[in-house]
Structures are given as C-alpha cells and as structure tokens.
Short mmCIF file of N, CA and C in Angstrom, two decimals:
data_model
loop_
_atom_site.label_atom_id
_atom_site.label_comp_id
_atom_site.label_asym_id
_atom_site.label_seq_id
_atom_site.Cartn_x
_atom_site.Cartn_y
_atom_site.Cartn_z
N LEU A 1 -59.60 -130.49 -35.58
CA LEU A 1 -58.99 -130.76 -36.88
C LEU A 1 -59.31 -132.22 -37.37
N GLU A 2 -59.35 -132.88 -36.39
CA GLU A 2 -59.70 -134.38 -36.65
C GLU A 2 -61.09 -134.60 -37.23
N ASP A 3 -62.15 -133.68 -36.65
CA ASP A 3 -63.25 -133.88 -37.16
C ASP A 3 -63.90 -132.91 -38.37
N HIS A 4 -63.04 -131.90 -38.46
CA HIS A 4 -63.44 -131.39 -39.75
C HIS A 4 -62.16 -131.14 -40.73
N GLN A 5 -61.17 -131.52 -40.42
CA GLN A 5 -60.06 -131.38 -41.55
C GLN A 5 -59.68 -129.89 -41.56
N PHE A 6 -60.18 -129.01 -40.96
CA PHE A 6 -59.95 -127.42 -40.94
C PHE A 6 -59.82 -126.94 -39.58
N LEU A 7 -58.89 -126.25 -39.43
CA LEU A 7 -58.69 -125.45 -38.46
C LEU A 7 -58.19 -123.95 -38.22
N ALA A 8 -58.78 -123.31 -37.60
CA ALA A 8 -58.28 -121.53 -37.63
C ALA A 8 -58.06 -121.61 -36.26
N VAL A 9 -56.65 -121.08 -36.44
CA VAL A 9 -56.00 -120.55 -34.79
C VAL A 9 -56.12 -119.02 -34.97
N VAL A 10 -56.75 -118.76 -34.23
CA VAL A 10 -57.16 -117.11 -33.93
C VAL A 10 -56.90 -116.35 -32.82
N GLY A 11 -56.24 -115.27 -32.90
CA GLY A 11 -55.75 -114.75 -31.71
C GLY A 11 -55.01 -113.47 -32.05
N THR A 12 -54.84 -112.52 -31.05
CA THR A 12 -54.37 -111.31 -31.09
C THR A 12 -53.02 -111.04 -31.85
N SER A 13 -52.47 -110.12 -32.23
CA SER A 13 -51.33 -110.17 -32.92
C SER A 13 -50.34 -110.42 -31.91
N GLY A 14 -49.18 -111.19 -32.19
CA GLY A 14 -48.08 -111.54 -31.29
C GLY A 14 -48.15 -112.59 -30.05
N CYS A 15 -49.45 -113.14 -30.25
CA CYS A 15 -49.83 -114.02 -29.00
C CYS A 15 -49.28 -115.40 -29.29
N GLY A 16 -48.58 -115.68 -30.35
CA GLY A 16 -48.14 -116.97 -30.59
C GLY A 16 -48.99 -118.01 -31.25
N LYS A 17 -49.42 -117.64 -32.36
CA LYS A 17 -50.46 -118.43 -33.18
C LYS A 17 -49.49 -119.40 -33.98
N SER A 18 -48.55 -118.68 -34.71
CA SER A 18 -47.62 -119.45 -35.39
C SER A 18 -46.92 -120.55 -34.86
N SER A 19 -46.25 -120.00 -33.63
CA SER A 19 -45.63 -120.98 -32.85
C SER A 19 -46.25 -122.10 -32.13
N LEU A 20 -47.47 -121.88 -31.81
CA LEU A 20 -48.28 -123.06 -31.48
C LEU A 20 -48.27 -123.97 -32.53
N VAL A 21 -48.71 -123.63 -33.66
CA VAL A 21 -48.77 -124.43 -34.90
C VAL A 21 -47.63 -125.25 -34.93
N ARG A 22 -46.63 -124.16 -35.19
CA ARG A 22 -45.29 -124.84 -35.93
C ARG A 22 -44.37 -125.75 -34.61
N ALA A 23 -44.56 -125.17 -33.44
CA ALA A 23 -43.78 -126.02 -32.45
C ALA A 23 -44.92 -126.99 -31.51
N GLY A 24 -46.28 -126.68 -31.90
CA GLY A 24 -47.08 -127.57 -30.95
C GLY A 24 -47.71 -128.44 -31.79
N LEU A 25 -48.43 -128.13 -32.75
CA LEU A 25 -49.45 -128.99 -33.53
C LEU A 25 -48.71 -129.95 -34.34
N ILE A 26 -47.66 -129.29 -35.32
CA ILE A 26 -47.09 -130.15 -36.28
C ILE A 26 -46.29 -131.24 -35.62
N PRO A 27 -45.45 -130.97 -34.58
CA PRO A 27 -44.94 -132.14 -33.71
C PRO A 27 -45.79 -133.20 -33.33
N ALA A 28 -47.16 -132.60 -32.91
CA ALA A 28 -47.80 -133.56 -32.48
C ALA A 28 -48.58 -134.48 -33.26
N LEU A 29 -48.82 -134.00 -34.45
CA LEU A 29 -49.57 -134.68 -35.59
C LEU A 29 -48.06 -135.60 -36.10
N GLU A 30 -47.02 -135.41 -36.34
CA GLU A 30 -46.02 -136.33 -36.59
C GLU A 30 -45.73 -137.25 -35.46
N GLN A 31 -46.12 -137.10 -34.58
CA GLN A 31 -45.98 -138.14 -33.29
C GLN A 31 -47.32 -138.99 -33.33
N GLY A 32 -48.13 -138.67 -33.96
CA GLY A 32 -49.40 -139.53 -33.87
C GLY A 32 -50.56 -139.06 -33.23
N PHE A 33 -50.54 -137.69 -32.84
CA PHE A 33 -51.72 -137.27 -32.19
C PHE A 33 -53.16 -137.53 -32.77
N LEU A 34 -53.27 -137.50 -33.96
CA LEU A 34 -54.55 -137.46 -34.64
C LEU A 34 -54.54 -138.97 -34.79
N SER A 35 -55.59 -139.78 -33.94
CA SER A 35 -55.65 -141.08 -33.92
C SER A 35 -56.15 -141.62 -35.13
N ASP A 36 -57.10 -140.93 -35.88
CA ASP A 36 -57.98 -141.36 -37.15
C ASP A 36 -57.13 -141.05 -38.13
N ALA A 37 -55.99 -140.39 -38.32
CA ALA A 37 -55.15 -140.10 -39.38
C ALA A 37 -54.07 -141.01 -39.81
N LYS A 38 -53.97 -140.91 -41.00
CA LYS A 38 -52.83 -141.89 -41.27
C LYS A 38 -51.39 -141.77 -40.70
N PRO A 39 -50.61 -142.50 -40.83
CA PRO A 39 -49.39 -142.02 -39.69
C PRO A 39 -48.24 -141.27 -40.59
N ASN A 40 -48.07 -141.09 -41.69
CA ASN A 40 -47.30 -140.24 -42.43
C ASN A 40 -47.73 -138.80 -42.84
N TRP A 41 -46.98 -137.75 -42.81
CA TRP A 41 -47.63 -136.24 -42.92
C TRP A 41 -46.52 -135.75 -43.69
N ARG A 42 -47.32 -135.06 -44.76
CA ARG A 42 -46.44 -134.07 -45.79
C ARG A 42 -46.94 -132.69 -45.29
N ILE A 43 -46.22 -131.76 -45.13
CA ILE A 43 -46.48 -130.37 -44.58
C ILE A 43 -46.04 -129.39 -45.52
N ALA A 44 -46.95 -128.54 -46.01
CA ALA A 44 -46.58 -127.20 -46.56
C ALA A 44 -47.18 -126.03 -45.81
N VAL A 45 -46.06 -125.38 -45.62
CA VAL A 45 -46.50 -123.80 -44.80
C VAL A 45 -46.32 -122.88 -45.68
N MET A 46 -47.20 -121.66 -45.79
CA MET A 46 -47.13 -120.79 -46.44
C MET A 46 -48.09 -119.59 -46.05
N SER A 47 -47.93 -118.32 -46.45
CA SER A 47 -48.58 -117.33 -46.36
C SER A 47 -49.04 -116.71 -47.47
N PRO A 48 -50.35 -116.07 -47.47
CA PRO A 48 -50.98 -115.68 -48.98
C PRO A 48 -50.01 -114.67 -49.54
N GLY A 49 -49.66 -113.70 -48.92
CA GLY A 49 -48.84 -112.42 -49.25
C GLY A 49 -49.76 -111.93 -50.42
N SER A 50 -48.91 -111.51 -51.32
CA SER A 50 -49.66 -110.54 -52.73
C SER A 50 -49.54 -111.50 -53.63
N ALA A 51 -49.56 -112.80 -53.61
CA ALA A 51 -49.46 -114.00 -54.57
C ALA A 51 -49.73 -115.14 -54.13
N PRO A 52 -51.18 -115.47 -53.71
CA PRO A 52 -51.43 -116.73 -52.80
C PRO A 52 -51.17 -117.87 -53.65
N PHE A 53 -51.38 -118.03 -54.83
CA PHE A 53 -51.24 -119.17 -55.67
C PHE A 53 -49.68 -119.45 -56.16
N ASP A 54 -49.13 -118.39 -56.17
CA ASP A 54 -47.48 -118.52 -56.26
C ASP A 54 -47.07 -118.99 -54.83
N ASN A 55 -47.50 -118.50 -53.92
CA ASN A 55 -46.79 -119.02 -52.57
C ASN A 55 -47.20 -120.42 -52.19
N LEU A 56 -48.57 -120.83 -52.43
CA LEU A 56 -49.00 -122.10 -52.46
C LEU A 56 -48.11 -123.05 -53.05
N THR A 57 -47.98 -122.75 -54.58
CA THR A 57 -47.13 -123.64 -55.30
C THR A 57 -45.83 -123.94 -54.83
N THR A 58 -45.17 -122.67 -54.21
CA THR A 58 -43.86 -122.76 -53.88
C THR A 58 -43.70 -123.72 -52.69
N ALA A 59 -44.62 -123.54 -51.86
CA ALA A 59 -44.90 -124.32 -50.49
C ALA A 59 -45.02 -125.94 -50.84
N LEU A 60 -45.95 -126.31 -51.71
CA LEU A 60 -46.11 -127.47 -51.91
C LEU A 60 -45.09 -128.14 -52.74
N LEU A 61 -44.35 -127.39 -53.42
CA LEU A 61 -42.95 -128.14 -54.15
C LEU A 61 -41.83 -128.35 -53.16
N GLY A 62 -41.78 -127.91 -51.96
CA GLY A 62 -41.11 -128.14 -51.14
C GLY A 62 -40.82 -129.74 -50.56
N GLU A 63 -39.69 -129.91 -50.31
CA GLU A 63 -39.43 -131.44 -50.01
C GLU A 63 -40.19 -131.92 -48.71
N ALA A 64 -40.55 -131.15 -47.53
CA ALA A 64 -41.47 -131.60 -46.81
C ALA A 64 -43.04 -131.73 -47.55
N ALA A 65 -43.46 -131.41 -48.29
CA ALA A 65 -44.85 -131.41 -48.99
C ALA A 65 -44.83 -132.39 -50.17
N LEU A 66 -44.69 -132.07 -51.41
CA LEU A 66 -45.06 -132.88 -52.44
C LEU A 66 -43.72 -132.74 -53.36
N GLY A 67 -42.77 -132.09 -53.10
CA GLY A 67 -41.61 -131.76 -53.86
C GLY A 67 -40.80 -133.00 -54.50
N HIS A 68 -40.81 -134.04 -53.70
CA HIS A 68 -39.94 -135.26 -54.06
C HIS A 68 -40.87 -135.90 -55.21
N GLU A 69 -42.28 -135.62 -55.16
CA GLU A 69 -42.98 -136.47 -56.23
C GLU A 69 -43.36 -135.58 -57.49
N ARG A 70 -43.09 -134.40 -57.01
CA ARG A 70 -43.46 -133.38 -58.19
C ARG A 70 -42.29 -132.92 -58.86
N ARG A 71 -41.15 -133.08 -58.54
CA ARG A 71 -39.90 -132.44 -59.27
C ARG A 71 -39.29 -132.93 -60.43
N SER A 72 -40.17 -134.38 -60.70
CA SER A 72 -39.55 -135.12 -61.78
C SER A 72 -39.76 -134.26 -63.21
N VAL A 73 -40.59 -133.27 -63.02
CA VAL A 73 -40.46 -132.49 -64.49
C VAL A 73 -39.80 -131.37 -64.20
N SER A 74 -39.12 -131.06 -63.34
CA SER A 74 -38.05 -129.94 -62.90
C SER A 74 -38.63 -128.66 -63.11
N GLN A 75 -38.04 -127.72 -64.59
CA GLN A 75 -38.73 -126.63 -64.67
C GLN A 75 -40.03 -126.35 -64.83
N GLN A 76 -40.65 -127.30 -65.33
CA GLN A 76 -41.98 -127.07 -65.60
C GLN A 76 -42.87 -127.54 -64.36
N ALA A 77 -42.33 -127.84 -63.29
CA ALA A 77 -43.04 -128.30 -62.16
C ALA A 77 -43.85 -127.41 -61.62
N ALA A 78 -43.54 -126.18 -61.43
CA ALA A 78 -44.26 -124.77 -60.74
C ALA A 78 -45.33 -124.57 -61.42
N SER A 79 -44.98 -124.68 -62.98
CA SER A 79 -46.09 -124.04 -63.75
C SER A 79 -47.16 -125.19 -64.12
N LEU A 80 -47.02 -126.30 -64.08
CA LEU A 80 -47.89 -127.44 -64.37
C LEU A 80 -48.64 -127.64 -62.71
N LEU A 81 -48.20 -127.40 -61.39
CA LEU A 81 -48.76 -127.52 -60.18
C LEU A 81 -49.82 -126.65 -60.29
N GLN A 82 -49.33 -124.96 -60.40
CA GLN A 82 -50.20 -124.03 -60.57
C GLN A 82 -51.48 -124.24 -61.32
N ALA A 83 -51.20 -124.59 -62.37
CA ALA A 83 -52.47 -124.75 -63.44
C ALA A 83 -53.25 -125.49 -63.01
N THR A 84 -52.89 -126.64 -62.10
CA THR A 84 -53.78 -127.57 -61.60
C THR A 84 -54.64 -126.68 -60.30
N LEU A 85 -53.79 -126.22 -59.71
CA LEU A 85 -54.35 -125.79 -58.30
C LEU A 85 -55.50 -124.65 -58.82
N ARG A 86 -55.20 -124.22 -59.94
CA ARG A 86 -56.20 -123.06 -60.59
C ARG A 86 -57.57 -123.64 -61.37
N ARG A 87 -57.44 -124.95 -61.53
CA ARG A 87 -58.62 -125.71 -62.21
C ARG A 87 -59.68 -125.61 -61.61
N GLY A 88 -59.87 -125.02 -60.25
CA GLY A 88 -61.04 -124.88 -59.63
C GLY A 88 -60.94 -125.31 -58.12
N PRO A 89 -61.82 -125.37 -57.28
CA PRO A 89 -61.91 -125.53 -55.97
C PRO A 89 -61.20 -126.96 -55.61
N LEU A 90 -61.32 -128.00 -56.33
CA LEU A 90 -60.92 -129.24 -56.02
C LEU A 90 -59.35 -129.22 -56.73
N GLY A 91 -58.64 -128.28 -57.21
CA GLY A 91 -57.45 -128.27 -57.54
C GLY A 91 -56.34 -128.93 -56.93
N LEU A 92 -56.39 -128.48 -55.60
CA LEU A 92 -55.28 -129.18 -54.38
C LEU A 92 -55.62 -130.52 -54.59
N VAL A 93 -56.79 -130.90 -54.46
CA VAL A 93 -57.11 -132.65 -54.41
C VAL A 93 -56.45 -133.32 -55.63
N GLU A 94 -56.75 -132.59 -56.80
CA GLU A 94 -56.31 -133.09 -57.94
C GLU A 94 -54.56 -133.11 -58.09
N ALA A 95 -54.06 -132.04 -57.47
CA ALA A 95 -52.71 -132.06 -57.53
C ALA A 95 -52.03 -133.24 -56.49
N VAL A 96 -52.60 -133.30 -55.61
CA VAL A 96 -52.13 -134.42 -54.63
C VAL A 96 -52.70 -135.58 -55.37
N ALA A 97 -53.42 -136.07 -55.62
CA ALA A 97 -53.75 -137.20 -56.54
C ALA A 97 -52.86 -137.69 -57.69
N GLU A 98 -52.61 -136.36 -58.44
CA GLU A 98 -51.39 -136.55 -59.33
C GLU A 98 -49.91 -136.78 -59.08
N SER A 99 -49.81 -136.52 -57.64
CA SER A 99 -48.42 -136.86 -57.35
C SER A 99 -47.94 -138.08 -56.67
N HIS A 100 -49.11 -138.89 -56.49
CA HIS A 100 -48.90 -140.44 -56.17
C HIS A 100 -48.20 -140.63 -54.91
N LEU A 101 -48.67 -140.07 -53.60
CA LEU A 101 -48.24 -140.24 -52.61
C LEU A 101 -48.50 -141.55 -52.13
N PRO A 102 -47.37 -142.12 -51.16
CA PRO A 102 -47.95 -143.28 -50.58
C PRO A 102 -49.34 -143.19 -49.94
N GLU A 103 -49.79 -144.51 -49.79
CA GLU A 103 -51.08 -144.62 -49.23
C GLU A 103 -51.29 -144.03 -47.99
N ASP A 104 -50.53 -144.18 -47.05
CA ASP A 104 -50.11 -143.98 -45.59
C ASP A 104 -49.82 -142.59 -45.20
N THR A 105 -50.08 -141.75 -46.14
CA THR A 105 -50.04 -140.12 -46.06
C THR A 105 -51.15 -139.34 -45.91
N ASN A 106 -51.02 -138.20 -45.38
CA ASN A 106 -51.68 -137.06 -44.97
C ASN A 106 -50.98 -135.61 -45.40
N LEU A 107 -51.71 -134.70 -46.08
CA LEU A 107 -51.12 -133.76 -46.42
C LEU A 107 -51.82 -132.39 -45.36
N LEU A 108 -51.00 -131.75 -44.78
CA LEU A 108 -51.23 -130.76 -43.83
C LEU A 108 -50.82 -129.36 -44.58
N LEU A 109 -51.75 -128.61 -44.77
CA LEU A 109 -51.25 -127.13 -45.41
C LEU A 109 -51.61 -126.31 -44.40
N VAL A 110 -50.76 -125.27 -44.07
CA VAL A 110 -50.66 -124.23 -42.75
C VAL A 110 -50.69 -122.87 -43.63
N VAL A 111 -51.72 -122.36 -43.79
CA VAL A 111 -51.68 -120.82 -44.03
C VAL A 111 -51.70 -120.08 -42.91
N ASP A 112 -50.13 -119.28 -42.72
CA ASP A 112 -50.16 -118.72 -41.83
C ASP A 112 -50.22 -117.25 -42.23
N GLN A 113 -50.99 -116.35 -41.29
CA GLN A 113 -51.15 -114.97 -41.51
C GLN A 113 -52.08 -114.73 -42.50
N PHE A 114 -53.01 -115.73 -42.31
CA PHE A 114 -54.09 -115.52 -43.42
C PHE A 114 -55.03 -114.37 -43.64
N GLU A 115 -54.86 -113.48 -42.80
CA GLU A 115 -55.45 -112.27 -42.93
C GLU A 115 -54.90 -111.53 -44.12
N GLU A 116 -53.47 -111.96 -44.70
CA GLU A 116 -53.17 -111.31 -45.80
C GLU A 116 -53.89 -111.41 -47.03
N ILE A 117 -54.91 -112.28 -46.96
CA ILE A 117 -55.84 -112.60 -48.13
C ILE A 117 -56.64 -111.47 -48.09
N PHE A 118 -57.21 -110.90 -47.14
CA PHE A 118 -57.96 -109.62 -47.20
C PHE A 118 -57.36 -108.39 -48.01
N ARG A 119 -56.31 -108.29 -47.41
CA ARG A 119 -55.32 -106.91 -48.04
C ARG A 119 -55.25 -107.62 -49.39
N TYR A 120 -54.69 -108.70 -49.96
CA TYR A 120 -54.76 -108.97 -51.08
C TYR A 120 -55.84 -108.76 -51.85
N ARG A 121 -57.13 -109.11 -51.32
CA ARG A 121 -58.32 -108.85 -52.13
C ARG A 121 -58.72 -107.57 -52.30
N LYS A 122 -58.32 -106.54 -51.29
CA LYS A 122 -58.69 -105.12 -51.48
C LYS A 122 -57.61 -104.78 -52.46
N GLN A 123 -56.61 -105.16 -52.80
CA GLN A 123 -55.43 -104.56 -53.45
C GLN A 123 -55.38 -105.20 -54.92
N THR A 124 -56.19 -106.30 -55.12
CA THR A 124 -55.76 -106.74 -56.56
C THR A 124 -56.89 -106.34 -57.59
N GLN A 125 -56.60 -106.40 -58.75
CA GLN A 125 -57.61 -106.24 -59.55
C GLN A 125 -58.56 -107.13 -60.06
N ASN A 126 -58.07 -108.68 -59.72
CA ASN A 126 -58.84 -109.87 -59.79
C ASN A 126 -59.11 -110.26 -58.32
N VAL A 127 -60.30 -109.77 -57.98
CA VAL A 127 -61.14 -110.23 -56.77
C VAL A 127 -61.17 -111.55 -56.73
N ASN A 128 -61.58 -112.33 -58.00
CA ASN A 128 -61.95 -113.71 -58.03
C ASN A 128 -60.78 -114.66 -57.49
N ASP A 129 -59.49 -114.03 -57.84
CA ASP A 129 -58.24 -114.84 -57.52
C ASP A 129 -58.13 -115.26 -56.09
N ALA A 130 -58.48 -114.14 -55.08
CA ALA A 130 -58.54 -114.48 -53.75
C ALA A 130 -59.50 -115.29 -53.34
N ASP A 131 -60.84 -115.20 -54.04
CA ASP A 131 -61.90 -115.98 -53.54
C ASP A 131 -61.72 -117.28 -54.00
N ALA A 132 -60.90 -117.52 -55.01
CA ALA A 132 -60.70 -118.93 -55.80
C ALA A 132 -59.76 -119.78 -54.85
N PHE A 133 -58.72 -118.67 -54.00
CA PHE A 133 -57.72 -119.19 -53.06
C PHE A 133 -58.77 -119.94 -52.10
N VAL A 134 -59.77 -118.98 -51.28
CA VAL A 134 -60.10 -119.39 -50.30
C VAL A 134 -61.21 -120.54 -50.43
N ASN A 135 -61.70 -120.77 -51.77
CA ASN A 135 -62.59 -121.88 -52.10
C ASN A 135 -61.72 -123.11 -52.38
N LEU A 136 -60.43 -122.93 -52.57
CA LEU A 136 -59.81 -123.98 -52.87
C LEU A 136 -59.41 -124.48 -51.47
N LEU A 137 -59.02 -123.65 -50.36
CA LEU A 137 -58.75 -123.92 -49.03
C LEU A 137 -59.80 -124.95 -48.52
N LEU A 138 -60.86 -124.41 -48.47
CA LEU A 138 -62.35 -124.95 -47.89
C LEU A 138 -62.68 -126.16 -48.65
N ALA A 139 -62.63 -126.36 -50.11
CA ALA A 139 -63.04 -127.51 -50.73
C ALA A 139 -62.09 -128.71 -50.50
N SER A 140 -60.80 -128.38 -50.30
CA SER A 140 -59.70 -129.25 -50.07
C SER A 140 -59.97 -129.73 -48.62
N ALA A 141 -60.40 -129.07 -47.68
CA ALA A 141 -60.39 -129.80 -46.20
C ALA A 141 -61.79 -130.61 -46.13
N GLN A 142 -62.74 -130.25 -47.20
CA GLN A 142 -64.07 -130.95 -47.16
C GLN A 142 -64.35 -132.05 -48.07
N SER A 143 -63.30 -132.35 -48.95
CA SER A 143 -63.34 -133.16 -50.06
C SER A 143 -63.09 -134.45 -49.43
N GLN A 144 -64.13 -135.30 -49.67
CA GLN A 144 -63.74 -137.03 -49.61
C GLN A 144 -63.13 -137.75 -50.52
N GLN A 145 -63.11 -136.97 -51.79
CA GLN A 145 -62.72 -137.49 -52.88
C GLN A 145 -61.37 -138.14 -52.80
N SER A 146 -60.21 -137.35 -52.18
CA SER A 146 -59.03 -137.65 -52.08
C SER A 146 -58.50 -138.75 -51.52
N GLU A 147 -57.83 -139.69 -52.07
CA GLU A 147 -57.09 -140.97 -51.33
C GLU A 147 -56.15 -140.29 -50.26
N VAL A 148 -55.49 -139.15 -50.35
CA VAL A 148 -54.60 -138.75 -49.39
C VAL A 148 -55.30 -137.68 -48.68
N PRO A 149 -55.63 -137.66 -47.14
CA PRO A 149 -56.55 -136.92 -46.46
C PRO A 149 -55.83 -135.63 -46.79
N ILE A 150 -56.36 -134.24 -46.91
CA ILE A 150 -55.80 -133.16 -46.90
C ILE A 150 -56.56 -132.16 -45.35
N TYR A 151 -55.63 -131.69 -44.76
CA TYR A 151 -55.95 -130.69 -43.73
C TYR A 151 -55.39 -129.51 -43.75
N VAL A 152 -56.26 -128.68 -43.41
CA VAL A 152 -55.73 -127.25 -43.48
C VAL A 152 -56.14 -126.53 -42.13
N VAL A 153 -54.95 -126.03 -41.87
CA VAL A 153 -54.91 -125.04 -40.70
C VAL A 153 -54.53 -123.52 -40.97
N ILE A 154 -55.27 -122.41 -40.59
CA ILE A 154 -54.82 -121.25 -41.00
C ILE A 154 -54.52 -120.50 -39.49
N THR A 155 -53.88 -119.49 -39.72
CA THR A 155 -53.43 -118.51 -38.59
C THR A 155 -53.97 -117.22 -38.86
N MET A 156 -54.78 -116.61 -37.79
CA MET A 156 -55.05 -115.43 -38.29
C MET A 156 -55.39 -114.47 -37.12
N ARG A 157 -55.16 -113.04 -37.18
CA ARG A 157 -55.21 -112.32 -36.20
C ARG A 157 -56.78 -112.27 -36.03
N SER A 158 -57.42 -111.98 -34.63
CA SER A 158 -58.66 -111.66 -34.26
C SER A 158 -59.37 -110.65 -34.75
N ASP A 159 -58.51 -109.78 -35.20
CA ASP A 159 -59.31 -108.12 -35.57
C ASP A 159 -59.73 -108.43 -36.93
N PHE A 160 -59.32 -109.75 -37.55
CA PHE A 160 -60.09 -109.95 -39.13
C PHE A 160 -60.96 -110.76 -38.97
N ILE A 161 -61.63 -111.32 -37.90
CA ILE A 161 -62.47 -112.58 -37.76
C ILE A 161 -63.87 -111.93 -38.59
N GLY A 162 -64.06 -110.52 -38.65
CA GLY A 162 -65.42 -110.25 -39.31
C GLY A 162 -65.26 -110.42 -40.69
N ASP A 163 -64.14 -110.11 -40.98
CA ASP A 163 -63.80 -110.06 -42.67
C ASP A 163 -63.95 -111.60 -43.21
N CYS A 164 -64.07 -112.49 -42.67
CA CYS A 164 -64.39 -113.62 -43.16
C CYS A 164 -65.55 -114.08 -43.81
N ALA A 165 -66.69 -113.02 -43.18
CA ALA A 165 -67.74 -113.07 -43.72
C ALA A 165 -67.94 -112.70 -45.21
N LEU A 166 -66.79 -112.20 -45.98
CA LEU A 166 -66.59 -111.84 -47.31
C LEU A 166 -66.81 -113.32 -48.17
N PHE A 167 -66.32 -114.52 -47.33
CA PHE A 167 -66.04 -115.79 -48.22
C PHE A 167 -67.27 -116.90 -47.62
N THR A 168 -68.16 -116.94 -48.56
CA THR A 168 -69.23 -118.06 -48.05
C THR A 168 -68.47 -119.57 -47.81
N GLY A 169 -69.05 -120.04 -46.47
CA GLY A 169 -68.45 -121.11 -46.06
C GLY A 169 -67.51 -121.11 -45.05
#
C-alpha cells in the first residue's frame, strides 16, 4: 500500500478479508503505520453492488470521508459529486481537490467485495460504466496530481482473480 497506493486483499469466501481491512489495516493506518503517509486519514468504505458510482458517492459523502467539506451544498451534494466522479479517470482526484481537505490528510477508499463489479458488468446495459469505475480506482491510486494522496484497497474473492484480466492495468 505504501509503495503503490493500491492494495488487493484476495482470499477465499469467508476467510476474513473484510475483517482484516476493517479491524486491522484501518486502525493501523490511523495509528501511523504508513510512515511516509500524512498523519490524518479520511476513509470511505463501499461495495460496488448494482450501482458502483451511486455507492461510491454515498460513501464519499459520509462524515468519515468528504462529508463535512462536501455537505455545504446539501441536496445537490450527491449530484455534484457524482458528476465530478464521472468526468473521467481522474474524477476522484478532482472531487478530493474540490473538497479542500486539510493539507495533512490522506483519503483511503476501501472497495469491499470488489468482485461485484464483474456481476454488474455482465448485467448492465452500459459495460462502459463498470470499466469507468475500475479506471477511476486505478487512476486515483496512481495519480501524482493530488495534493491529498488517495489510497485504494479492494477486497475480492480469489475465484474472481481471472476476471481482472477484463480491465487493463
């Protein structure tokens, strides 16, 4: 996570991937485990489900993530945030920049049950939506443009590892 700002926690169903991230990794980060990271963390936890961009927007608007800074527009906050996220692969980087978080802050995005994106991709009429979501995650973790570093952690069942070949990068 420190080297690439992206981490996939992969294992069999029920082996404790989510618990490892929620009860192990997140508390360790908050206690300063990542020595090169800034000291404060904003954390958004979501699952793709059948609406990955909607679920990402909801997670980011939570108080533990960008909620405090983004709620000033109240009713329109979700629509504006989702429009920013959908602008392109750097939509999350732009959304974080527009949130004006304190300088000593990191954002951790946890995508729990990432394998849901493969089911969504098969069931949706708009395959590009699933692809755009994955590209957003990858570009956010790789971006050096952000003043607030964005770290992405996914949890995924190991039987879906081959499906990752659908997505370049």
